[in-house]
Amino acid sequence: MRIRRVGAYGLVRDGDGRVLLARGSDASEFPGVWSLPGGGVDQGEHPDDAVVREFAEETGLAVRVLRLREVTADVIRLPSSGAYEHTDRVIYDVEPYAGALRDEIDGTTDAVAWVGAAELAGLAVHPWTARLLGLTVPPDLPPGSGADVPLATPARVQRFGAYAVATDPAGRILLTRIAPGYPGADRWHLPGGGTDHGETPEQALARELVEETSQQGRITGLLSISHKYDPAALGPEGVPVDWHVIRVLFRVLIDVPTVPVVTEAAGGSTAEAGWFSPAEAKALPLTEVARSAVRQVTG
């Protein structure tokens, strides 16, 4: 079975440069293994809020988000079930401002500690945390791991997507129009879409750009995280869905723009794509996330 989840995590260091880590308890899939404090994003919850909640639960510290540090993804095989779990991980730099450090009781972690560079080598650390801290780690499971087993069918849908705030050297912005029958139909949106199982956000964005616009883009920065929750959204078949979408927005430059063409691989959700000047883009019927992006790009 293949399953998906979204997690939010915080990186914090003390005055001596030590990093705060949390250890998996016997209630977790990986007892005794250390990672950054954090955990799963609840249905309808913004990752910004999830990392604050998880930090309080696991460490006793109240933290504020300083900045979005990294967005990544990995696939692991769960010992308890053998399922292939794809986790989209949203990682922040955070700063404690209140509370007292303490261990979690009856949770999926059982200890927290400030760990220095010399101590890290002797700890069992989750590969994604080790990679973030610059340690040598074993390779992830190969892309497509578990592709021959079905995806779990959750009662609620939490979708993780990668989207491009894409411009060309002339300052035009690239937008896509949502097809009839899909949420937001006929509004102009950012190119992008959901990440596939085993796919990183960057890989998904490159694929979606080609599928929806036929453009080759170059990521130049990580902009922000946004989310939208609709417990009674209507899917393409007109069936209500408890829908939670979490989007990571990348700044993208299309160095050699071409006439945008929607390919068959876009799956029918994209009606057309186009290049627009700042003035033209502001005059279009835009989705909420596209409107915010156009303001960021055009002022």
PDB file of C-alpha atoms in Angstrom:
ATOM      1  CA  MET A   1       0.000   0.000   0.000  1.00  0.00           C
ATOM      2  CA  ARG A   2       1.146   3.553  -0.734  1.00  0.00           C
ATOM      3  CA  ILE A   3       0.150   6.349   1.616  1.00  0.00           C
ATOM      4  CA  ARG A   4       0.798  10.089   1.764  1.00  0.00           C
ATOM      5  CA  ARG A   5       1.166  12.648   4.488  1.00  0.00           C
ATOM      6  CA  VAL A   6       2.343  16.239   4.968  1.00  0.00           C
ATOM      7  CA  GLY A   7       4.558  17.207   7.897  1.00  0.00           C
ATOM      8  CA  ALA A   8       5.810  20.509   9.300  1.00  0.00           C
ATOM      9  CA  TYR A   9       9.111  20.729  11.209  1.00  0.00           C
ATOM     10  CA  GLY A  10      11.243  23.376  12.879  1.00  0.00           C
ATOM     11  CA  LEU A  11      14.997  23.938  12.989  1.00  0.00           C
ATOM     12  CA  VAL A  12      16.288  25.861  15.991  1.00  0.00           C
ATOM     13  CA  ARG A  13      19.774  26.249  17.438  1.00  0.00           C
ATOM     14  CA  ASP A  14      20.921  27.556  20.809  1.00  0.00           C
ATOM     15  CA  GLY A  15      23.717  30.028  21.525  1.00  0.00           C
ATOM     16  CA  ASP A  16      26.298  27.251  21.335  1.00  0.00           C
ATOM     17  CA  GLY A  17      25.187  26.150  17.872  1.00  0.00           C
ATOM     18  CA  ARG A  18      23.487  22.980  19.109  1.00  0.00           C
ATOM     19  CA  VAL A  19      20.341  21.825  17.303  1.00  0.00           C
ATOM     20  CA  LEU A  20      17.170  20.745  19.092  1.00  0.00           C
ATOM     21  CA  LEU A  21      16.121  17.181  18.222  1.00  0.00           C
ATOM     22  CA  ALA A  22      13.276  14.886  19.318  1.00  0.00           C
ATOM     23  CA  ARG A  23      13.502  11.088  19.716  1.00  0.00           C
ATOM     24  CA  GLY A  24      10.838   8.681  18.454  1.00  0.00           C
ATOM     25  CA  SER A  25       9.004   6.790  21.198  1.00  0.00           C
ATOM     26  CA  ASP A  26       7.783   3.188  21.230  1.00  0.00           C
ATOM     27  CA  ALA A  27       4.494   4.536  19.841  1.00  0.00           C
ATOM     28  CA  SER A  28       6.243   5.731  16.685  1.00  0.00           C
ATOM     29  CA  GLU A  29       7.247   3.807  13.589  1.00  0.00           C
ATOM     30  CA  PHE A  30      10.933   4.342  14.385  1.00  0.00           C
ATOM     31  CA  PRO A  31      11.589   4.163  18.153  1.00  0.00           C
ATOM     32  CA  GLY A  32      14.900   5.646  19.246  1.00  0.00           C
ATOM     33  CA  VAL A  33      15.472   7.568  16.016  1.00  0.00           C
ATOM     34  CA  TRP A  34      16.000  11.330  16.269  1.00  0.00           C
ATOM     35  CA  SER A  35      14.627  14.071  14.013  1.00  0.00           C
ATOM     36  CA  LEU A  36      13.701  17.734  14.026  1.00  0.00           C
ATOM     37  CA  PRO A  37      10.651  18.426  16.214  1.00  0.00           C
ATOM     38  CA  GLY A  38       7.439  18.455  14.220  1.00  0.00           C
ATOM     39  CA  GLY A  39       4.863  16.172  12.722  1.00  0.00           C
ATOM     40  CA  GLY A  40       1.795  15.701  10.592  1.00  0.00           C
ATOM     41  CA  VAL A  41      -0.317  18.617   9.382  1.00  0.00           C
ATOM     42  CA  ASP A  42      -3.952  18.143  10.424  1.00  0.00           C
ATOM     43  CA  GLN A  43      -6.757  18.334   7.889  1.00  0.00           C
ATOM     44  CA  GLY A  44      -7.504  22.023   7.272  1.00  0.00           C
ATOM     45  CA  GLU A  45      -4.411  23.233   9.162  1.00  0.00           C
ATOM     46  CA  HIS A  46      -1.819  25.603   7.715  1.00  0.00           C
ATOM     47  CA  PRO A  47       1.723  24.183   8.000  1.00  0.00           C
ATOM     48  CA  ASP A  48       2.743  27.439   9.767  1.00  0.00           C
ATOM     49  CA  ASP A  49       0.291  26.586  12.549  1.00  0.00           C
ATOM     50  CA  ALA A  50       1.181  22.888  12.547  1.00  0.00           C
ATOM     51  CA  VAL A  51       4.857  23.476  13.353  1.00  0.00           C
ATOM     52  CA  VAL A  52       3.932  25.757  16.268  1.00  0.00           C
ATOM     53  CA  ARG A  53       1.463  23.172  17.630  1.00  0.00           C
ATOM     54  CA  GLU A  54       3.867  20.256  17.198  1.00  0.00           C
ATOM     55  CA  PHE A  55       6.722  22.122  18.877  1.00  0.00           C
ATOM     56  CA  ALA A  56       4.551  22.857  21.912  1.00  0.00           C
ATOM     57  CA  GLU A  57       3.426  19.215  22.130  1.00  0.00           C
ATOM     58  CA  GLU A  58       6.872  17.660  21.707  1.00  0.00           C
ATOM     59  CA  THR A  59       9.146  20.151  23.477  1.00  0.00           C
ATOM     60  CA  GLY A  60       7.062  22.411  25.723  1.00  0.00           C
ATOM     61  CA  LEU A  61       8.394  25.457  23.882  1.00  0.00           C
ATOM     62  CA  ALA A  62       6.327  28.180  22.261  1.00  0.00           C
ATOM     63  CA  VAL A  63       7.969  29.131  18.972  1.00  0.00           C
ATOM     64  CA  ARG A  64       7.434  31.651  16.214  1.00  0.00           C
ATOM     65  CA  VAL A  65       8.171  30.976  12.562  1.00  0.00           C
ATOM     66  CA  LEU A  66      11.081  33.048  11.263  1.00  0.00           C
ATOM     67  CA  ARG A  67      11.191  31.876   7.669  1.00  0.00           C
ATOM     68  CA  LEU A  68      10.457  28.991   5.332  1.00  0.00           C
ATOM     69  CA  ARG A  69      13.724  27.088   5.054  1.00  0.00           C
ATOM     70  CA  GLU A  70      13.120  24.163   2.716  1.00  0.00           C
ATOM     71  CA  VAL A  71      10.410  21.961   1.236  1.00  0.00           C
ATOM     72  CA  THR A  72      11.333  18.382   0.439  1.00  0.00           C
ATOM     73  CA  ALA A  73       9.848  14.898   0.107  1.00  0.00           C
ATOM     74  CA  ASP A  74      10.916  11.329   0.735  1.00  0.00           C
ATOM     75  CA  VAL A  75       9.566   7.782   0.689  1.00  0.00           C
ATOM     76  CA  ILE A  76      10.114   5.287   3.510  1.00  0.00           C
ATOM     77  CA  ARG A  77       8.793   1.793   4.094  1.00  0.00           C
ATOM     78  CA  LEU A  78       6.951   1.518   7.404  1.00  0.00           C
ATOM     79  CA  PRO A  79       8.091  -1.436   9.536  1.00  0.00           C
ATOM     80  CA  SER A  80       4.651  -2.035  11.043  1.00  0.00           C
ATOM     81  CA  SER A  81       2.703  -2.461   7.795  1.00  0.00           C
ATOM     82  CA  GLY A  82       5.204  -2.543   4.945  1.00  0.00           C
ATOM     83  CA  ALA A  83       3.405   0.433   3.389  1.00  0.00           C
ATOM     84  CA  TYR A  84       5.383   2.931   1.318  1.00  0.00           C
ATOM     85  CA  GLU A  85       4.855   6.308   2.970  1.00  0.00           C
ATOM     86  CA  HIS A  86       5.517   9.473   0.965  1.00  0.00           C
ATOM     87  CA  THR A  87       5.941  12.519   3.213  1.00  0.00           C
ATOM     88  CA  ASP A  88       6.035  16.088   1.962  1.00  0.00           C
ATOM     89  CA  ARG A  89       8.107  17.928   4.575  1.00  0.00           C
ATOM     90  CA  VAL A  90       7.804  21.676   5.144  1.00  0.00           C
ATOM     91  CA  ILE A  91      10.801  22.845   7.185  1.00  0.00           C
ATOM     92  CA  TYR A  92      11.005  26.201   8.948  1.00  0.00           C
ATOM     93  CA  ASP A  93      13.565  28.171  10.907  1.00  0.00           C
ATOM     94  CA  VAL A  94      11.842  28.838  14.230  1.00  0.00           C
ATOM     95  CA  GLU A  95      12.605  30.794  17.382  1.00  0.00           C
ATOM     96  CA  PRO A  96      11.493  29.880  20.932  1.00  0.00           C
ATOM     97  CA  TYR A  97      10.042  32.775  22.924  1.00  0.00           C
ATOM     98  CA  ALA A  98       8.363  31.106  25.925  1.00  0.00           C
ATOM     99  CA  GLY A  99       7.964  27.801  27.743  1.00  0.00           C
ATOM    100  CA  ALA A 100      10.369  25.340  29.317  1.00  0.00           C
ATOM    101  CA  LEU A 101      11.999  22.425  27.561  1.00  0.00           C
ATOM    102  CA  ARG A 102      10.480  19.075  28.540  1.00  0.00           C
ATOM    103  CA  ASP A 103       9.876  15.615  27.080  1.00  0.00           C
ATOM    104  CA  GLU A 104       6.552  14.640  25.526  1.00  0.00           C
ATOM    105  CA  ILE A 105       4.390  12.239  27.543  1.00  0.00           C
ATOM    106  CA  ASP A 106       2.405   9.474  25.805  1.00  0.00           C
ATOM    107  CA  GLY A 107       3.205  10.746  22.334  1.00  0.00           C
ATOM    108  CA  THR A 108       5.226   9.662  19.316  1.00  0.00           C
ATOM    109  CA  THR A 109       8.361  11.212  20.859  1.00  0.00           C
ATOM    110  CA  ASP A 110       9.758  10.526  24.320  1.00  0.00           C
ATOM    111  CA  ALA A 111      12.816  12.789  24.627  1.00  0.00           C
ATOM    112  CA  VAL A 112      14.141  16.127  23.405  1.00  0.00           C
ATOM    113  CA  ALA A 113      17.729  17.332  23.606  1.00  0.00           C
ATOM    114  CA  TRP A 114      20.135  19.992  22.414  1.00  0.00           C
ATOM    115  CA  VAL A 115      22.690  18.125  20.321  1.00  0.00           C
ATOM    116  CA  GLY A 116      26.107  19.379  19.275  1.00  0.00           C
ATOM    117  CA  ALA A 117      28.019  18.466  16.135  1.00  0.00           C
ATOM    118  CA  ALA A 118      30.265  16.008  17.982  1.00  0.00           C
ATOM    119  CA  GLU A 119      27.273  14.131  19.413  1.00  0.00           C
ATOM    120  CA  LEU A 120      25.384  13.826  16.119  1.00  0.00           C
ATOM    121  CA  ALA A 121      27.706  11.141  14.774  1.00  0.00           C
ATOM    122  CA  GLY A 122      26.658   8.766  17.546  1.00  0.00           C
ATOM    123  CA  LEU A 123      22.900   9.167  17.131  1.00  0.00           C
ATOM    124  CA  ALA A 124      20.413   7.300  14.980  1.00  0.00           C
ATOM    125  CA  VAL A 125      18.948  10.155  12.920  1.00  0.00           C
ATOM    126  CA  HIS A 126      16.183  10.074  10.311  1.00  0.00           C
ATOM    127  CA  PRO A 127      17.754  10.389   6.834  1.00  0.00           C
ATOM    128  CA  TRP A 128      15.840  13.574   5.962  1.00  0.00           C
ATOM    129  CA  THR A 129      17.039  15.245   9.185  1.00  0.00           C
ATOM    130  CA  ALA A 130      20.605  14.028   8.672  1.00  0.00           C
ATOM    131  CA  ARG A 131      20.607  15.419   5.144  1.00  0.00           C
ATOM    132  CA  LEU A 132      19.349  18.804   6.366  1.00  0.00           C
ATOM    133  CA  LEU A 133      22.122  18.910   8.985  1.00  0.00           C
ATOM    134  CA  GLY A 134      24.825  18.041   6.447  1.00  0.00           C
ATOM    135  CA  LEU A 135      25.461  14.486   7.655  1.00  0.00           C
ATOM    136  CA  THR A 136      26.223  11.486   5.456  1.00  0.00           C
ATOM    137  CA  VAL A 137      23.034   9.518   4.926  1.00  0.00           C
ATOM    138  CA  PRO A 138      22.000   6.351   3.068  1.00  0.00           C
ATOM    139  CA  PRO A 139      20.035   6.938  -0.151  1.00  0.00           C
ATOM    140  CA  ASP A 140      16.261   7.266  -0.068  1.00  0.00           C
ATOM    141  CA  LEU A 141      14.111   4.547  -1.548  1.00  0.00           C
ATOM    142  CA  PRO A 142      14.279   4.914  -5.344  1.00  0.00           C
ATOM    143  CA  PRO A 143      11.687   7.101  -7.095  1.00  0.00           C
ATOM    144  CA  GLY A 144       8.504   5.198  -7.771  1.00  0.00           C
ATOM    145  CA  SER A 145       8.997   2.853  -4.805  1.00  0.00           C
ATOM    146  CA  GLY A 146       5.813   0.889  -4.313  1.00  0.00           C
ATOM    147  CA  ALA A 147       4.474   1.978  -7.706  1.00  0.00           C
ATOM    148  CA  ASP A 148       3.083  -1.524  -8.252  1.00  0.00           C
ATOM    149  CA  VAL A 149       0.885  -1.314  -5.135  1.00  0.00           C
ATOM    150  CA  PRO A 150      -2.301   0.757  -4.892  1.00  0.00           C
ATOM    151  CA  LEU A 151      -2.657   4.082  -3.140  1.00  0.00           C
ATOM    152  CA  ALA A 152      -4.707   4.075   0.040  1.00  0.00           C
ATOM    153  CA  THR A 153      -8.134   5.690  -0.363  1.00  0.00           C
ATOM    154  CA  PRO A 154      -8.488   8.184   2.491  1.00  0.00           C
ATOM    155  CA  ALA A 155     -11.848   9.432   3.742  1.00  0.00           C
ATOM    156  CA  ARG A 156     -10.439  12.963   3.511  1.00  0.00           C
ATOM    157  CA  VAL A 157      -8.126  14.317   0.851  1.00  0.00           C
ATOM    158  CA  GLN A 158      -4.990  16.263   1.751  1.00  0.00           C
ATOM    159  CA  ARG A 159      -3.218  17.235  -1.447  1.00  0.00           C
ATOM    160  CA  PHE A 160       0.292  18.663  -1.706  1.00  0.00           C
ATOM    161  CA  GLY A 161       1.123  20.686  -4.791  1.00  0.00           C
ATOM    162  CA  ALA A 162       3.977  22.674  -6.308  1.00  0.00           C
ATOM    163  CA  TYR A 163       3.220  25.873  -8.235  1.00  0.00           C
ATOM    164  CA  ALA A 164       5.239  28.369 -10.243  1.00  0.00           C
ATOM    165  CA  VAL A 165       5.239  32.133 -10.041  1.00  0.00           C
ATOM    166  CA  ALA A 166       6.837  32.189 -13.477  1.00  0.00           C
ATOM    167  CA  THR A 167       7.990  35.158 -15.523  1.00  0.00           C
ATOM    168  CA  ASP A 168      10.022  35.642 -18.690  1.00  0.00           C
ATOM    169  CA  PRO A 169      12.862  38.140 -19.338  1.00  0.00           C
ATOM    170  CA  ALA A 170      10.292  40.694 -20.559  1.00  0.00           C
ATOM    171  CA  GLY A 171       8.483  40.617 -17.217  1.00  0.00           C
ATOM    172  CA  ARG A 172       5.395  38.752 -18.431  1.00  0.00           C
ATOM    173  CA  ILE A 173       3.753  36.278 -16.043  1.00  0.00           C
ATOM    174  CA  LEU A 174       2.664  32.771 -17.041  1.00  0.00           C
ATOM    175  CA  LEU A 175      -0.877  31.737 -16.048  1.00  0.00           C
ATOM    176  CA  THR A 176      -3.228  28.834 -16.729  1.00  0.00           C
ATOM    177  CA  ARG A 177      -7.028  28.834 -16.958  1.00  0.00           C
ATOM    178  CA  ILE A 178      -8.919  26.168 -15.001  1.00  0.00           C
ATOM    179  CA  ALA A 179     -11.171  23.996 -17.149  1.00  0.00           C
ATOM    180  CA  PRO A 180     -14.959  23.788 -16.681  1.00  0.00           C
ATOM    181  CA  GLY A 181     -16.077  21.201 -14.133  1.00  0.00           C
ATOM    182  CA  TYR A 182     -13.111  21.745 -11.815  1.00  0.00           C
ATOM    183  CA  PRO A 183     -12.973  23.883  -8.638  1.00  0.00           C
ATOM    184  CA  GLY A 184     -12.280  27.487  -9.678  1.00  0.00           C
ATOM    185  CA  ALA A 185     -13.458  26.852 -13.243  1.00  0.00           C
ATOM    186  CA  ASP A 186     -12.624  29.590 -15.777  1.00  0.00           C
ATOM    187  CA  ARG A 187     -10.378  31.475 -13.363  1.00  0.00           C
ATOM    188  CA  TRP A 188      -6.712  31.986 -14.131  1.00  0.00           C
ATOM    189  CA  HIS A 189      -4.340  30.136 -11.869  1.00  0.00           C
ATOM    190  CA  LEU A 190      -0.631  29.508 -11.357  1.00  0.00           C
ATOM    191  CA  PRO A 191       0.859  26.655 -13.398  1.00  0.00           C
ATOM    192  CA  GLY A 192       1.511  23.616 -11.279  1.00  0.00           C
ATOM    193  CA  GLY A 193      -0.306  20.823  -9.517  1.00  0.00           C
ATOM    194  CA  GLY A 194      -0.164  17.884  -7.171  1.00  0.00           C
ATOM    195  CA  THR A 195       3.032  15.964  -6.563  1.00  0.00           C
ATOM    196  CA  ASP A 196       3.017  12.268  -7.438  1.00  0.00           C
ATOM    197  CA  HIS A 197       3.953   9.559  -4.952  1.00  0.00           C
ATOM    198  CA  GLY A 198       7.762   9.501  -4.679  1.00  0.00           C
ATOM    199  CA  GLU A 199       8.156  12.841  -6.454  1.00  0.00           C
ATOM    200  CA  THR A 200       9.882  15.912  -5.000  1.00  0.00           C
ATOM    201  CA  PRO A 201       8.229  19.334  -5.310  1.00  0.00           C
ATOM    202  CA  GLU A 202      10.880  20.446  -7.809  1.00  0.00           C
ATOM    203  CA  GLN A 203      10.323  17.377  -9.984  1.00  0.00           C
ATOM    204  CA  ALA A 204       6.564  17.871  -9.900  1.00  0.00           C
ATOM    205  CA  LEU A 205       6.869  21.522 -10.853  1.00  0.00           C
ATOM    206  CA  ALA A 206       9.046  20.773 -13.881  1.00  0.00           C
ATOM    207  CA  ARG A 207       6.608  18.100 -15.030  1.00  0.00           C
ATOM    208  CA  GLU A 208       3.528  20.279 -14.509  1.00  0.00           C
ATOM    209  CA  LEU A 209       5.076  23.221 -16.361  1.00  0.00           C
ATOM    210  CA  VAL A 210       5.610  21.066 -19.428  1.00  0.00           C
ATOM    211  CA  GLU A 211       2.177  19.415 -19.195  1.00  0.00           C
ATOM    212  CA  GLU A 212       0.212  22.624 -18.674  1.00  0.00           C
ATOM    213  CA  THR A 213       2.241  25.185 -20.633  1.00  0.00           C
ATOM    214  CA  SER A 214       4.987  23.387 -22.645  1.00  0.00           C
ATOM    215  CA  GLN A 215       7.588  25.657 -21.007  1.00  0.00           C
ATOM    216  CA  GLN A 216      10.998  24.757 -19.564  1.00  0.00           C
ATOM    217  CA  GLY A 217      11.595  26.700 -16.352  1.00  0.00           C
ATOM    218  CA  ARG A 218      14.428  27.402 -13.950  1.00  0.00           C
ATOM    219  CA  ILE A 219      13.659  27.620 -10.226  1.00  0.00           C
ATOM    220  CA  THR A 220      15.291  30.699  -8.715  1.00  0.00           C
ATOM    221  CA  GLY A 221      13.832  30.670  -5.228  1.00  0.00           C
ATOM    222  CA  LEU A 222      11.342  29.355  -2.691  1.00  0.00           C
ATOM    223  CA  LEU A 223       8.572  31.890  -2.068  1.00  0.00           C
ATOM    224  CA  SER A 224       5.962  30.684   0.389  1.00  0.00           C
ATOM    225  CA  ILE A 225       3.486  28.084   1.557  1.00  0.00           C
ATOM    226  CA  SER A 226      -0.256  28.565   1.187  1.00  0.00           C
ATOM    227  CA  HIS A 227      -3.248  26.360   1.854  1.00  0.00           C
ATOM    228  CA  LYS A 228      -6.978  26.186   1.242  1.00  0.00           C
ATOM    229  CA  TYR A 229      -9.504  24.071   3.109  1.00  0.00           C
ATOM    230  CA  ASP A 230     -12.998  23.263   1.867  1.00  0.00           C
ATOM    231  CA  PRO A 231     -14.766  20.445   3.774  1.00  0.00           C
ATOM    232  CA  ALA A 232     -17.481  20.230   1.093  1.00  0.00           C
ATOM    233  CA  ALA A 233     -15.686  20.939  -2.181  1.00  0.00           C
ATOM    234  CA  LEU A 234     -17.213  19.582  -5.359  1.00  0.00           C
ATOM    235  CA  GLY A 235     -14.903  17.373  -7.368  1.00  0.00           C
ATOM    236  CA  PRO A 236     -15.057  16.944 -11.158  1.00  0.00           C
ATOM    237  CA  GLU A 237     -17.786  14.289 -10.748  1.00  0.00           C
ATOM    238  CA  GLY A 238     -19.940  16.605  -8.631  1.00  0.00           C
ATOM    239  CA  VAL A 239     -19.305  14.546  -5.486  1.00  0.00           C
ATOM    240  CA  PRO A 240     -18.534  16.472  -2.258  1.00  0.00           C
ATOM    241  CA  VAL A 241     -14.959  15.981  -1.038  1.00  0.00           C
ATOM    242  CA  ASP A 242     -13.379  17.004   2.290  1.00  0.00           C
ATOM    243  CA  TRP A 243     -10.553  18.813   0.493  1.00  0.00           C
ATOM    244  CA  HIS A 244      -7.364  20.328   1.911  1.00  0.00           C
ATOM    245  CA  VAL A 245      -4.734  21.569  -0.515  1.00  0.00           C
ATOM    246  CA  ILE A 246      -1.277  22.711   0.597  1.00  0.00           C
ATOM    247  CA  ARG A 247       0.767  24.580  -2.002  1.00  0.00           C
ATOM    248  CA  VAL A 248       4.454  25.420  -2.128  1.00  0.00           C
ATOM    249  CA  LEU A 249       5.191  28.383  -4.391  1.00  0.00           C
ATOM    250  CA  PHE A 250       8.472  28.627  -6.279  1.00  0.00           C
ATOM    251  CA  ARG A 251       9.856  31.619  -8.163  1.00  0.00           C
ATOM    252  CA  VAL A 252      10.598  30.456 -11.703  1.00  0.00           C
ATOM    253  CA  LEU A 253      12.277  32.102 -14.684  1.00  0.00           C
ATOM    254  CA  ILE A 254      11.444  30.957 -18.204  1.00  0.00           C
ATOM    255  CA  ASP A 255      14.616  32.008 -20.012  1.00  0.00           C
ATOM    256  CA  VAL A 256      13.379  31.099 -23.498  1.00  0.00           C
ATOM    257  CA  PRO A 257       9.577  31.557 -23.550  1.00  0.00           C
ATOM    258  CA  THR A 258       7.489  29.923 -26.265  1.00  0.00           C
ATOM    259  CA  VAL A 259       3.808  29.977 -27.155  1.00  0.00           C
ATOM    260  CA  PRO A 260       2.090  28.148 -24.260  1.00  0.00           C
ATOM    261  CA  VAL A 261       0.391  24.888 -25.249  1.00  0.00           C
ATOM    262  CA  VAL A 262      -1.578  22.588 -22.954  1.00  0.00           C
ATOM    263  CA  THR A 263      -0.667  18.926 -23.527  1.00  0.00           C
ATOM    264  CA  GLU A 264      -2.914  15.908 -23.090  1.00  0.00           C
ATOM    265  CA  ALA A 265      -0.897  14.930 -20.009  1.00  0.00           C
ATOM    266  CA  ALA A 266      -2.425  17.891 -18.133  1.00  0.00           C
ATOM    267  CA  GLY A 267      -5.396  15.622 -17.486  1.00  0.00           C
ATOM    268  CA  GLY A 268      -8.170  17.969 -18.524  1.00  0.00           C
ATOM    269  CA  SER A 269      -8.029  20.374 -15.569  1.00  0.00           C
ATOM    270  CA  THR A 270      -6.239  23.071 -17.592  1.00  0.00           C
ATOM    271  CA  ALA A 271      -8.173  24.711 -20.432  1.00  0.00           C
ATOM    272  CA  GLU A 272      -5.449  27.022 -21.732  1.00  0.00           C
ATOM    273  CA  ALA A 273      -2.261  28.850 -20.783  1.00  0.00           C
ATOM    274  CA  GLY A 274      -0.907  32.249 -21.672  1.00  0.00           C
ATOM    275  CA  TRP A 275       1.663  34.957 -21.147  1.00  0.00           C
ATOM    276  CA  PHE A 276       0.349  38.258 -19.721  1.00  0.00           C
ATOM    277  CA  SER A 277       1.798  41.669 -19.032  1.00  0.00           C
ATOM    278  CA  PRO A 278       1.400  42.893 -15.437  1.00  0.00           C
ATOM    279  CA  ALA A 279      -1.541  45.116 -16.427  1.00  0.00           C
ATOM    280  CA  GLU A 280      -3.236  42.295 -18.336  1.00  0.00           C
ATOM    281  CA  ALA A 281      -2.757  39.842 -15.470  1.00  0.00           C
ATOM    282  CA  LYS A 282      -4.322  42.190 -12.914  1.00  0.00           C
ATOM    283  CA  ALA A 283      -7.435  42.524 -15.089  1.00  0.00           C
ATOM    284  CA  LEU A 284      -8.062  38.749 -15.302  1.00  0.00           C
ATOM    285  CA  PRO A 285     -10.416  36.737 -13.061  1.00  0.00           C
ATOM    286  CA  LEU A 286      -7.757  35.162 -10.844  1.00  0.00           C
ATOM    287  CA  THR A 287      -7.760  32.509  -8.151  1.00  0.00           C
ATOM    288  CA  GLU A 288      -6.838  33.734  -4.679  1.00  0.00           C
ATOM    289  CA  VAL A 289      -3.310  32.321  -4.815  1.00  0.00           C
ATOM    290  CA  ALA A 290      -2.731  33.682  -8.336  1.00  0.00           C
ATOM    291  CA  ARG A 291      -3.954  37.143  -7.306  1.00  0.00           C
ATOM    292  CA  SER A 292      -1.478  37.193  -4.412  1.00  0.00           C
ATOM    293  CA  ALA A 293       1.346  36.016  -6.693  1.00  0.00           C
ATOM    294  CA  VAL A 294       0.594  38.650  -9.338  1.00  0.00           C
ATOM    295  CA  ARG A 295       0.770  41.335  -6.642  1.00  0.00           C
ATOM    296  CA  GLN A 296       4.154  40.013  -5.500  1.00  0.00           C
ATOM    297  CA  VAL A 297       5.551  40.041  -9.025  1.00  0.00           C
ATOM    298  CA  THR A 298       3.996  43.225 -10.376  1.00  0.00           C
ATOM    299  CA  GLY A 299       3.708  45.376  -7.243  1.00  0.00           C
TER     300      GLY A 299
END
